[in-house]
């Protein structure tokens, strides 16, 4: 469950207190800020998280960014210094924040199944409905945001094991087929992928919905079973263990009952990241997935991790980022997932990120007055 506001507080600080701020170049954020503004004003505002920050609080900053083109890093930083106040997200238990990372895999697929390509990516089924406090039955946990509607009755949707055993077969929901169940599973974890077809065509799938069940990390299961040491756990080590134990793949993967459904998306710009929960393209190294029940998309966060060094050639990670995505495992006020980009190399970078980090949120000055 997400943290309640009483489980953390915002502590006002100065930009000079942000170690590494003077070394950062946030110039690449301005295009994404313009995209966020266009979505908020042209489609609909982002949902306000429990922290109480709304799209209206953010719009003055986004409006200014729409006509701002920084000449250099110093001018980009000055833009935020003049319009925002930084706040340290201070957890009530005094523990530091924590970051992991995600990426957009590129996976070989076929548009039709055969003896090699056997594992489908599914579109959202028509019997999957959104749940809220008005229609959620009492026997379904409030954390479930989706359910099944059948014959007028709402119930929990079938989980990963049931779907893998054929629940959706024959309904024409398949987008494409992958070669390996393990590869398909890791696309589910990432929530998006580039699809490489045999004829060279490049497609893309992004998150559309989920079955509703909570995310249960298979890495934690393998640690608890003594299969992989806690110090060795990573996407790469989990992938290697699964490939080395094909007879246990179903048992382990079905431990994570969560199941993701996708929609197809165009690849208009191969250099741009996927369009994620905030409905704008992600920027490699500058996009952050946050707990959307607490935070509101589009707000800037400065993240600093002394121990996370492999993303910046041995230097501590210290960057201004935008909250543009969310995820089932991203729970808490100082919990984030860093988008590292698309393809194999981005996956190698993302797979080993598990680091303590300081989280600072930058609030437009008018909104900042409410927080001290």
mmCIF file of C-alpha atoms in Angstrom:
data_model
loop_
_atom_site.group_PDB
_atom_site.id
_atom_site.type_symbol
_atom_site.label_atom_id
_atom_site.label_comp_id
_atom_site.label_asym_id
_atom_site.label_seq_id
_atom_site.Cartn_x
_atom_site.Cartn_y
_atom_site.Cartn_z
ATOM 1 C CA UNK A 1 0.000 0.000 0.000
ATOM 2 C CA UNK A 2 1.113 3.577 -0.570
ATOM 3 C CA UNK A 3 2.301 5.710 2.301
ATOM 4 C CA UNK A 4 -0.130 8.049 3.973
ATOM 5 C CA UNK A 5 0.859 11.726 4.163
ATOM 6 C CA UNK A 6 1.666 11.245 7.862
ATOM 7 C CA UNK A 7 4.341 8.704 6.940
ATOM 8 C CA UNK A 8 6.539 11.424 5.448
ATOM 9 C CA UNK A 9 6.982 15.165 5.341
ATOM 10 C CA UNK A 10 8.410 17.729 2.966
ATOM 11 C CA UNK A 11 11.403 19.554 4.409
ATOM 12 C CA UNK A 12 12.214 22.867 2.679
ATOM 13 C CA UNK A 13 15.845 23.189 1.574
ATOM 14 C CA UNK A 14 17.884 25.530 -0.609
ATOM 15 C CA UNK A 15 19.212 24.660 -4.053
ATOM 16 C CA UNK A 16 22.695 24.926 -2.563
ATOM 17 C CA UNK A 17 21.727 22.002 -0.301
ATOM 18 C CA UNK A 18 21.215 19.767 -3.338
ATOM 19 C CA UNK A 19 24.587 18.113 -3.642
ATOM 20 C CA UNK A 20 25.403 17.749 -7.328
ATOM 21 C CA UNK A 21 22.842 20.306 -8.500
ATOM 22 C CA UNK A 22 25.520 22.622 -9.929
ATOM 23 C CA UNK A 23 26.890 19.763 -12.037
ATOM 24 C CA UNK A 24 23.574 18.812 -13.635
ATOM 25 C CA UNK A 25 22.255 19.813 -17.042
ATOM 26 C CA UNK A 26 18.431 19.547 -17.105
ATOM 27 C CA UNK A 27 18.104 21.087 -20.585
ATOM 28 C CA UNK A 28 16.550 17.934 -22.054
ATOM 29 C CA UNK A 29 13.520 18.220 -19.762
ATOM 30 C CA UNK A 30 11.946 21.178 -21.545
ATOM 31 C CA UNK A 31 10.527 19.200 -24.458
ATOM 32 C CA UNK A 32 8.869 16.766 -22.051
ATOM 33 C CA UNK A 33 7.489 19.666 -20.015
ATOM 34 C CA UNK A 34 5.941 21.103 -23.159
ATOM 35 C CA UNK A 35 4.450 17.684 -23.914
ATOM 36 C CA UNK A 36 2.998 17.509 -20.396
ATOM 37 C CA UNK A 37 1.473 20.961 -20.797
ATOM 38 C CA UNK A 38 -0.111 19.991 -24.109
ATOM 39 C CA UNK A 39 -1.625 16.872 -22.556
ATOM 40 C CA UNK A 40 -2.962 18.667 -19.480
ATOM 41 C CA UNK A 41 -4.492 21.531 -21.452
ATOM 42 C CA UNK A 42 -5.574 19.554 -24.518
ATOM 43 C CA UNK A 43 -6.714 16.224 -23.079
ATOM 44 C CA UNK A 44 -7.185 16.163 -19.314
ATOM 45 C CA UNK A 45 -5.315 17.080 -16.113
ATOM 46 C CA UNK A 46 -3.212 14.488 -14.353
ATOM 47 C CA UNK A 47 -4.813 12.907 -11.299
ATOM 48 C CA UNK A 48 -3.851 14.612 -8.045
ATOM 49 C CA UNK A 49 -1.946 12.382 -5.627
ATOM 50 C CA UNK A 50 -2.423 12.270 -1.867
ATOM 51 C CA UNK A 51 0.311 14.882 -1.413
ATOM 52 C CA UNK A 52 -2.259 17.334 -2.760
ATOM 53 C CA UNK A 53 -0.307 18.749 -5.697
ATOM 54 C CA UNK A 54 -2.523 19.295 -8.719
ATOM 55 C CA UNK A 55 -2.037 19.916 -12.409
ATOM 56 C CA UNK A 56 -3.107 23.522 -11.719
ATOM 57 C CA UNK A 57 -0.181 23.831 -9.298
ATOM 58 C CA UNK A 58 2.152 22.636 -12.036
ATOM 59 C CA UNK A 59 0.791 24.593 -14.999
ATOM 60 C CA UNK A 60 2.555 27.940 -14.292
ATOM 61 C CA UNK A 61 5.894 26.140 -14.512
ATOM 62 C CA UNK A 62 4.882 24.244 -17.659
ATOM 63 C CA UNK A 63 3.550 27.394 -19.306
ATOM 64 C CA UNK A 64 6.867 29.150 -18.737
ATOM 65 C CA UNK A 65 8.771 26.112 -20.031
ATOM 66 C CA UNK A 66 6.735 26.097 -23.246
ATOM 67 C CA UNK A 67 8.478 29.252 -24.453
ATOM 68 C CA UNK A 68 11.864 28.687 -22.849
ATOM 69 C CA UNK A 69 14.885 27.346 -24.727
ATOM 70 C CA UNK A 70 17.960 27.306 -22.478
ATOM 71 C CA UNK A 71 21.274 28.259 -24.014
ATOM 72 C CA UNK A 72 23.277 26.054 -21.632
ATOM 73 C CA UNK A 73 23.107 24.027 -18.419
ATOM 74 C CA UNK A 74 23.433 27.065 -16.173
ATOM 75 C CA UNK A 75 20.468 28.767 -17.833
ATOM 76 C CA UNK A 76 18.409 25.588 -17.567
ATOM 77 C CA UNK A 77 19.154 25.327 -13.830
ATOM 78 C CA UNK A 78 18.379 29.036 -13.358
ATOM 79 C CA UNK A 79 14.928 28.456 -14.868
ATOM 80 C CA UNK A 80 14.059 26.114 -12.010
ATOM 81 C CA UNK A 81 15.850 28.159 -9.360
ATOM 82 C CA UNK A 82 13.778 31.223 -10.221
ATOM 83 C CA UNK A 83 10.420 29.439 -10.277
ATOM 84 C CA UNK A 84 10.663 26.560 -7.804
ATOM 85 C CA UNK A 85 11.561 25.675 -4.256
ATOM 86 C CA UNK A 86 13.132 22.282 -3.471
ATOM 87 C CA UNK A 87 11.852 20.060 -0.671
ATOM 88 C CA UNK A 88 13.504 16.943 0.714
ATOM 89 C CA UNK A 89 11.050 14.053 0.989
ATOM 90 C CA UNK A 90 11.740 12.953 4.555
ATOM 91 C CA UNK A 91 10.330 9.572 5.540
ATOM 92 C CA UNK A 92 8.943 9.278 9.064
ATOM 93 C CA UNK A 93 11.084 6.188 9.695
ATOM 94 C CA UNK A 94 14.234 8.154 8.699
ATOM 95 C CA UNK A 95 15.137 5.550 6.086
ATOM 96 C CA UNK A 96 16.510 6.847 2.778
ATOM 97 C CA UNK A 97 14.647 6.678 -0.478
ATOM 98 C CA UNK A 98 15.265 3.864 -2.934
ATOM 99 C CA UNK A 99 15.660 3.658 -6.710
ATOM 100 C CA UNK A 100 15.555 0.878 -9.236
ATOM 101 C CA UNK A 101 15.523 1.257 -13.020
ATOM 102 C CA UNK A 102 13.530 0.116 -16.016
ATOM 103 C CA UNK A 103 13.996 0.139 -19.777
ATOM 104 C CA UNK A 104 12.234 -0.615 -23.031
ATOM 105 C CA UNK A 105 13.310 -4.076 -24.220
ATOM 106 C CA UNK A 106 13.606 -4.920 -27.888
ATOM 107 C CA UNK A 107 12.326 -8.411 -28.549
ATOM 108 C CA UNK A 108 12.051 -10.603 -31.625
ATOM 109 C CA UNK A 109 8.425 -11.480 -32.402
ATOM 110 C CA UNK A 110 6.188 -12.832 -35.128
ATOM 111 C CA UNK A 111 2.782 -11.578 -36.247
ATOM 112 C CA UNK A 112 1.613 -15.200 -36.430
ATOM 113 C CA UNK A 113 2.305 -18.134 -34.106
ATOM 114 C CA UNK A 114 4.348 -21.153 -35.126
ATOM 115 C CA UNK A 115 6.570 -23.776 -33.509
ATOM 116 C CA UNK A 116 9.126 -21.099 -32.535
ATOM 117 C CA UNK A 117 6.944 -18.103 -31.687
ATOM 118 C CA UNK A 118 4.423 -19.429 -29.156
ATOM 119 C CA UNK A 119 3.949 -16.880 -26.374
ATOM 120 C CA UNK A 120 1.486 -14.035 -27.033
ATOM 121 C CA UNK A 121 1.306 -10.414 -25.950
ATOM 122 C CA UNK A 122 -2.367 -9.661 -25.327
ATOM 123 C CA UNK A 123 -4.487 -6.564 -25.857
ATOM 124 C CA UNK A 124 -6.869 -5.485 -23.124
ATOM 125 C CA UNK A 125 -9.830 -7.922 -22.939
ATOM 126 C CA UNK A 126 -13.366 -6.575 -23.173
ATOM 127 C CA UNK A 127 -14.384 -8.241 -19.887
ATOM 128 C CA UNK A 128 -11.717 -6.288 -17.949
ATOM 129 C CA UNK A 129 -13.182 -3.209 -16.261
ATOM 130 C CA UNK A 130 -11.758 -0.376 -14.179
ATOM 131 C CA UNK A 131 -12.643 -0.541 -10.497
ATOM 132 C CA UNK A 132 -13.269 2.346 -8.143
ATOM 133 C CA UNK A 133 -14.909 2.890 -4.769
ATOM 134 C CA UNK A 134 -18.339 2.944 -6.412
ATOM 135 C CA UNK A 135 -18.279 -0.407 -8.202
ATOM 136 C CA UNK A 136 -15.654 -2.464 -6.298
ATOM 137 C CA UNK A 137 -17.270 -5.431 -4.478
ATOM 138 C CA UNK A 138 -16.521 -5.726 -0.772
ATOM 139 C CA UNK A 139 -14.599 -8.967 -1.260
ATOM 140 C CA UNK A 140 -12.065 -7.341 -3.629
ATOM 141 C CA UNK A 141 -9.157 -5.552 -1.973
ATOM 142 C CA UNK A 142 -9.081 -1.749 -2.485
ATOM 143 C CA UNK A 143 -5.654 -2.090 -4.135
ATOM 144 C CA UNK A 144 -7.297 -3.814 -7.123
ATOM 145 C CA UNK A 145 -7.888 -1.221 -9.838
ATOM 146 C CA UNK A 146 -9.252 -3.742 -12.366
ATOM 147 C CA UNK A 147 -11.705 -6.607 -12.276
ATOM 148 C CA UNK A 148 -13.800 -8.910 -14.464
ATOM 149 C CA UNK A 149 -17.386 -8.179 -15.462
ATOM 150 C CA UNK A 150 -19.278 -11.306 -16.486
ATOM 151 C CA UNK A 151 -23.061 -11.636 -16.637
ATOM 152 C CA UNK A 152 -23.420 -8.475 -14.601
ATOM 153 C CA UNK A 153 -21.184 -9.757 -11.778
ATOM 154 C CA UNK A 154 -17.842 -8.140 -10.914
ATOM 155 C CA UNK A 155 -15.068 -10.394 -9.617
ATOM 156 C CA UNK A 156 -11.280 -10.575 -9.544
ATOM 157 C CA UNK A 157 -9.770 -11.155 -12.975
ATOM 158 C CA UNK A 158 -7.909 -14.405 -13.687
ATOM 159 C CA UNK A 159 -4.245 -14.170 -12.726
ATOM 160 C CA UNK A 160 -1.001 -14.932 -14.593
ATOM 161 C CA UNK A 161 -1.251 -18.682 -14.108
ATOM 162 C CA UNK A 162 -4.823 -18.868 -15.345
ATOM 163 C CA UNK A 163 -4.074 -16.695 -18.370
ATOM 164 C CA UNK A 164 -0.963 -18.728 -19.221
ATOM 165 C CA UNK A 165 -3.106 -21.867 -19.047
ATOM 166 C CA UNK A 166 -5.373 -20.526 -21.788
ATOM 167 C CA UNK A 167 -8.039 -18.243 -20.337
ATOM 168 C CA UNK A 168 -7.745 -15.744 -23.221
ATOM 169 C CA UNK A 169 -7.153 -18.165 -26.087
ATOM 170 C CA UNK A 170 -9.435 -17.879 -29.101
ATOM 171 C CA UNK A 171 -10.546 -14.291 -28.459
ATOM 172 C CA UNK A 172 -8.347 -12.612 -31.068
ATOM 173 C CA UNK A 173 -6.468 -10.465 -28.540
ATOM 174 C CA UNK A 174 -2.954 -11.408 -29.606
ATOM 175 C CA UNK A 175 -0.702 -8.566 -30.804
ATOM 176 C CA UNK A 176 2.373 -10.688 -31.542
ATOM 177 C CA UNK A 177 4.112 -13.852 -30.355
ATOM 178 C CA UNK A 178 7.506 -14.131 -28.619
ATOM 179 C CA UNK A 179 9.921 -17.044 -28.570
ATOM 180 C CA UNK A 180 10.329 -17.464 -24.825
ATOM 181 C CA UNK A 181 8.002 -17.163 -21.855
ATOM 182 C CA UNK A 182 10.819 -15.656 -19.770
ATOM 183 C CA UNK A 183 11.366 -12.861 -22.311
ATOM 184 C CA UNK A 184 7.635 -12.147 -22.385
ATOM 185 C CA UNK A 185 7.565 -12.008 -18.581
ATOM 186 C CA UNK A 186 10.326 -9.395 -18.433
ATOM 187 C CA UNK A 187 8.447 -7.248 -20.955
ATOM 188 C CA UNK A 188 5.515 -7.411 -18.529
ATOM 189 C CA UNK A 189 7.796 -6.209 -15.743
ATOM 190 C CA UNK A 190 9.036 -3.293 -17.861
ATOM 191 C CA UNK A 191 5.555 -2.426 -19.174
ATOM 192 C CA UNK A 192 6.634 -1.661 -22.754
ATOM 193 C CA UNK A 193 8.748 -3.060 -25.573
ATOM 194 C CA UNK A 194 9.930 -2.573 -29.120
ATOM 195 C CA UNK A 195 8.922 -5.480 -31.326
ATOM 196 C CA UNK A 196 11.310 -6.591 -34.057
ATOM 197 C CA UNK A 197 9.512 -8.613 -36.739
ATOM 198 C CA UNK A 198 11.248 -11.113 -39.088
ATOM 199 C CA UNK A 199 10.917 -8.721 -42.042
ATOM 200 C CA UNK A 200 12.784 -6.011 -40.113
ATOM 201 C CA UNK A 201 9.699 -4.001 -39.248
ATOM 202 C CA UNK A 202 9.817 -2.281 -35.862
ATOM 203 C CA UNK A 203 6.698 -2.005 -33.738
ATOM 204 C CA UNK A 204 6.032 -0.939 -30.175
ATOM 205 C CA UNK A 205 3.705 -1.988 -27.377
ATOM 206 C CA UNK A 206 2.952 0.009 -24.264
ATOM 207 C CA UNK A 207 0.948 -0.624 -21.113
ATOM 208 C CA UNK A 208 -2.822 -0.640 -21.533
ATOM 209 C CA UNK A 209 -4.108 -2.257 -18.320
ATOM 210 C CA UNK A 210 -3.417 -5.074 -15.866
ATOM 211 C CA UNK A 211 -5.372 -7.974 -14.455
ATOM 212 C CA UNK A 212 -5.420 -6.200 -11.101
ATOM 213 C CA UNK A 213 -3.493 -8.547 -8.844
ATOM 214 C CA UNK A 214 -0.583 -7.139 -6.814
ATOM 215 C CA UNK A 215 2.955 -7.304 -8.139
ATOM 216 C CA UNK A 216 4.931 -10.020 -6.332
ATOM 217 C CA UNK A 217 8.666 -9.917 -7.185
ATOM 218 C CA UNK A 218 10.044 -13.260 -8.302
ATOM 219 C CA UNK A 219 13.484 -12.058 -7.215
ATOM 220 C CA UNK A 220 12.319 -11.949 -3.614
ATOM 221 C CA UNK A 221 10.924 -15.475 -3.986
ATOM 222 C CA UNK A 222 14.280 -16.746 -5.267
ATOM 223 C CA UNK A 223 16.096 -14.998 -2.398
ATOM 224 C CA UNK A 224 13.727 -16.483 0.182
ATOM 225 C CA UNK A 225 14.215 -19.941 -1.328
ATOM 226 C CA UNK A 226 18.001 -19.566 -1.205
ATOM 227 C CA UNK A 227 18.369 -19.801 -4.977
ATOM 228 C CA UNK A 228 20.098 -16.415 -5.410
ATOM 229 C CA UNK A 229 21.945 -14.444 -2.745
ATOM 230 C CA UNK A 230 20.404 -11.092 -1.874
ATOM 231 C CA UNK A 231 23.655 -9.361 -2.831
ATOM 232 C CA UNK A 232 23.540 -10.992 -6.284
ATOM 233 C CA UNK A 233 19.918 -10.335 -7.188
ATOM 234 C CA UNK A 234 19.394 -8.477 -10.465
ATOM 235 C CA UNK A 235 17.385 -8.773 -13.638
ATOM 236 C CA UNK A 236 20.334 -10.579 -15.200
ATOM 237 C CA UNK A 237 20.731 -13.109 -12.372
ATOM 238 C CA UNK A 238 16.984 -13.847 -12.306
ATOM 239 C CA UNK A 239 16.946 -14.315 -16.087
ATOM 240 C CA UNK A 240 19.946 -16.661 -15.907
ATOM 241 C CA UNK A 241 18.382 -18.728 -13.090
ATOM 242 C CA UNK A 242 15.114 -19.141 -14.978
ATOM 243 C CA UNK A 243 16.878 -20.194 -18.159
ATOM 244 C CA UNK A 244 18.900 -22.721 -16.150
ATOM 245 C CA UNK A 245 15.762 -24.197 -14.519
ATOM 246 C CA UNK A 246 13.201 -24.577 -17.340
ATOM 247 C CA UNK A 247 11.185 -27.092 -15.317
ATOM 248 C CA UNK A 248 10.512 -24.429 -12.652
ATOM 249 C CA UNK A 249 9.707 -21.447 -14.906
ATOM 250 C CA UNK A 250 5.930 -21.692 -14.559
ATOM 251 C CA UNK A 251 6.045 -22.190 -10.801
ATOM 252 C CA UNK A 252 8.257 -19.145 -10.273
ATOM 253 C CA UNK A 253 6.598 -16.822 -12.784
ATOM 254 C CA UNK A 254 3.106 -17.672 -11.560
ATOM 255 C CA UNK A 255 4.181 -16.478 -8.105
ATOM 256 C CA UNK A 256 3.744 -12.996 -9.614
ATOM 257 C CA UNK A 257 -0.003 -13.061 -10.238
ATOM 258 C CA UNK A 258 0.066 -9.621 -11.882
ATOM 259 C CA UNK A 259 -0.518 -9.702 -15.644
ATOM 260 C CA UNK A 260 -0.094 -6.807 -18.072
ATOM 261 C CA UNK A 261 -2.108 -6.053 -21.204
ATOM 262 C CA UNK A 262 -0.715 -3.894 -23.999
ATOM 263 C CA UNK A 263 -1.704 -1.631 -26.833
ATOM 264 C CA UNK A 264 0.160 -1.072 -30.076
ATOM 265 C CA UNK A 265 1.916 2.249 -30.639
ATOM 266 C CA UNK A 266 3.700 3.751 -33.607
ATOM 267 C CA UNK A 267 7.461 4.225 -33.648
ATOM 268 C CA UNK A 268 7.449 7.720 -35.123
ATOM 269 C CA UNK A 269 10.851 8.579 -33.689
ATOM 270 C CA UNK A 270 13.217 5.637 -33.003
ATOM 271 C CA UNK A 271 15.207 7.896 -30.643
ATOM 272 C CA UNK A 272 12.183 8.689 -28.455
ATOM 273 C CA UNK A 273 11.152 6.523 -25.551
ATOM 274 C CA UNK A 274 7.738 4.904 -25.183
ATOM 275 C CA UNK A 275 4.662 6.878 -24.198
ATOM 276 C CA UNK A 276 4.012 5.847 -20.618
ATOM 277 C CA UNK A 277 1.473 6.637 -17.896
ATOM 278 C CA UNK A 278 1.802 10.435 -18.194
ATOM 279 C CA UNK A 279 0.958 10.080 -21.922
ATOM 280 C CA UNK A 280 4.194 11.687 -23.114
ATOM 281 C CA UNK A 281 7.391 10.049 -24.467
ATOM 282 C CA UNK A 282 9.906 9.032 -21.827
ATOM 283 C CA UNK A 283 13.402 10.545 -21.864
ATOM 284 C CA UNK A 284 16.287 8.176 -21.168
ATOM 285 C CA UNK A 285 17.961 9.053 -17.881
ATOM 286 C CA UNK A 286 15.486 11.849 -17.125
ATOM 287 C CA UNK A 287 12.148 10.081 -16.623
ATOM 288 C CA UNK A 288 11.096 8.737 -13.243
ATOM 289 C CA UNK A 289 8.323 6.328 -12.326
ATOM 290 C CA UNK A 290 6.713 7.272 -9.006
ATOM 291 C CA UNK A 291 3.855 6.181 -6.778
ATOM 292 C CA UNK A 292 0.957 7.910 -8.502
ATOM 293 C CA UNK A 293 -1.279 7.552 -5.449
ATOM 294 C CA UNK A 294 1.057 9.999 -3.688
ATOM 295 C CA UNK A 295 2.656 12.051 -6.445
ATOM 296 C CA UNK A 296 1.241 13.814 -9.483
ATOM 297 C CA UNK A 297 2.744 13.316 -12.933
ATOM 298 C CA UNK A 298 4.809 16.107 -14.466
ATOM 299 C CA UNK A 299 6.504 17.372 -11.309
ATOM 300 C CA UNK A 300 10.307 17.638 -11.250
ATOM 301 C CA UNK A 301 12.354 15.547 -8.823
ATOM 302 C CA UNK A 302 16.058 15.853 -8.105
ATOM 303 C CA UNK A 303 17.427 12.398 -7.323
ATOM 304 C CA UNK A 304 20.832 11.826 -5.780
ATOM 305 C CA UNK A 305 22.379 8.450 -5.025
ATOM 306 C CA UNK A 306 25.942 8.289 -3.767
ATOM 307 C CA UNK A 307 26.123 4.529 -4.391
ATOM 308 C CA UNK A 308 24.596 4.507 -7.887
ATOM 309 C CA UNK A 309 27.606 5.163 -10.088
ATOM 310 C CA UNK A 310 27.427 2.925 -13.159
ATOM 311 C CA UNK A 311 24.942 5.183 -14.967
ATOM 312 C CA UNK A 312 27.380 8.124 -14.951
ATOM 313 C CA UNK A 313 30.841 6.652 -15.568
ATOM 314 C CA UNK A 314 31.663 6.163 -11.914
ATOM 315 C CA UNK A 315 30.152 9.403 -10.618
ATOM 316 C CA UNK A 316 27.201 9.485 -8.187
ATOM 317 C CA UNK A 317 23.803 9.711 -9.844
ATOM 318 C CA UNK A 318 22.501 13.266 -9.384
ATOM 319 C CA UNK A 319 19.920 14.491 -11.881
ATOM 320 C CA UNK A 320 16.747 16.483 -12.218
ATOM 321 C CA UNK A 321 13.998 14.226 -13.565
ATOM 322 C CA UNK A 322 10.297 14.387 -14.378
ATOM 323 C CA UNK A 323 7.675 12.085 -12.880
ATOM 324 C CA UNK A 324 6.266 10.535 -16.056
ATOM 325 C CA UNK A 325 5.391 6.957 -15.181
ATOM 326 C CA UNK A 326 4.345 4.613 -12.400
ATOM 327 C CA UNK A 327 4.533 0.905 -11.635
ATOM 328 C CA UNK A 328 3.070 -1.809 -9.439
ATOM 329 C CA UNK A 329 6.274 -2.111 -7.411
ATOM 330 C CA UNK A 330 6.785 1.648 -7.024
ATOM 331 C CA UNK A 331 5.216 2.286 -3.642
ATOM 332 C CA UNK A 332 6.046 5.063 -1.221
ATOM 333 C CA UNK A 333 6.909 8.759 -1.215
ATOM 334 C CA UNK A 334 10.639 8.334 -1.852
ATOM 335 C CA UNK A 335 10.573 5.376 -4.225
ATOM 336 C CA UNK A 336 11.421 5.742 -7.893
ATOM 337 C CA UNK A 337 12.210 3.833 -11.073
ATOM 338 C CA UNK A 338 14.691 5.426 -13.481
ATOM 339 C CA UNK A 339 14.105 4.949 -17.219
ATOM 340 C CA UNK A 340 17.464 4.081 -18.819
ATOM 341 C CA UNK A 341 16.386 3.919 -22.475
ATOM 342 C CA UNK A 342 15.613 1.283 -25.105
ATOM 343 C CA UNK A 343 17.372 -1.883 -26.195
ATOM 344 C CA UNK A 344 19.941 -4.315 -24.822
ATOM 345 C CA UNK A 345 22.467 -1.805 -23.480
ATOM 346 C CA UNK A 346 19.744 0.083 -21.601
ATOM 347 C CA UNK A 347 18.666 -3.216 -20.069
ATOM 348 C CA UNK A 348 22.189 -3.939 -18.892
ATOM 349 C CA UNK A 349 22.237 -0.552 -17.177
ATOM 350 C CA UNK A 350 18.802 -0.956 -15.612
ATOM 351 C CA UNK A 351 19.125 -4.514 -14.366
ATOM 352 C CA UNK A 352 21.492 -3.832 -11.488
ATOM 353 C CA UNK A 353 20.061 -0.571 -10.124
ATOM 354 C CA UNK A 354 18.981 -1.113 -6.509
ATOM 355 C CA UNK A 355 20.272 1.858 -4.556
ATOM 356 C CA UNK A 356 19.460 4.166 -1.677
ATOM 357 C CA UNK A 357 18.796 7.708 -2.849
ATOM 358 C CA UNK A 358 17.709 11.139 -1.657
ATOM 359 C CA UNK A 359 14.491 12.455 -3.201
ATOM 360 C CA UNK A 360 13.835 16.155 -3.599
ATOM 361 C CA UNK A 361 10.652 17.462 -5.207
ATOM 362 C CA UNK A 362 10.697 20.910 -6.849
ATOM 363 C CA UNK A 363 7.477 22.824 -6.284
ATOM 364 C CA UNK A 364 6.400 25.935 -8.177
ATOM 365 C CA UNK A 365 6.641 28.809 -5.704
ATOM 366 C CA UNK A 366 2.911 29.404 -5.353
ATOM 367 C CA UNK A 367 2.295 25.756 -4.448
ATOM 368 C CA UNK A 368 5.398 25.696 -2.232
ATOM 369 C CA UNK A 369 3.815 28.222 0.135
ATOM 370 C CA UNK A 370 1.426 25.510 1.341
ATOM 371 C CA UNK A 371 4.331 23.354 2.520
ATOM 372 C CA UNK A 372 6.358 25.887 4.503
#
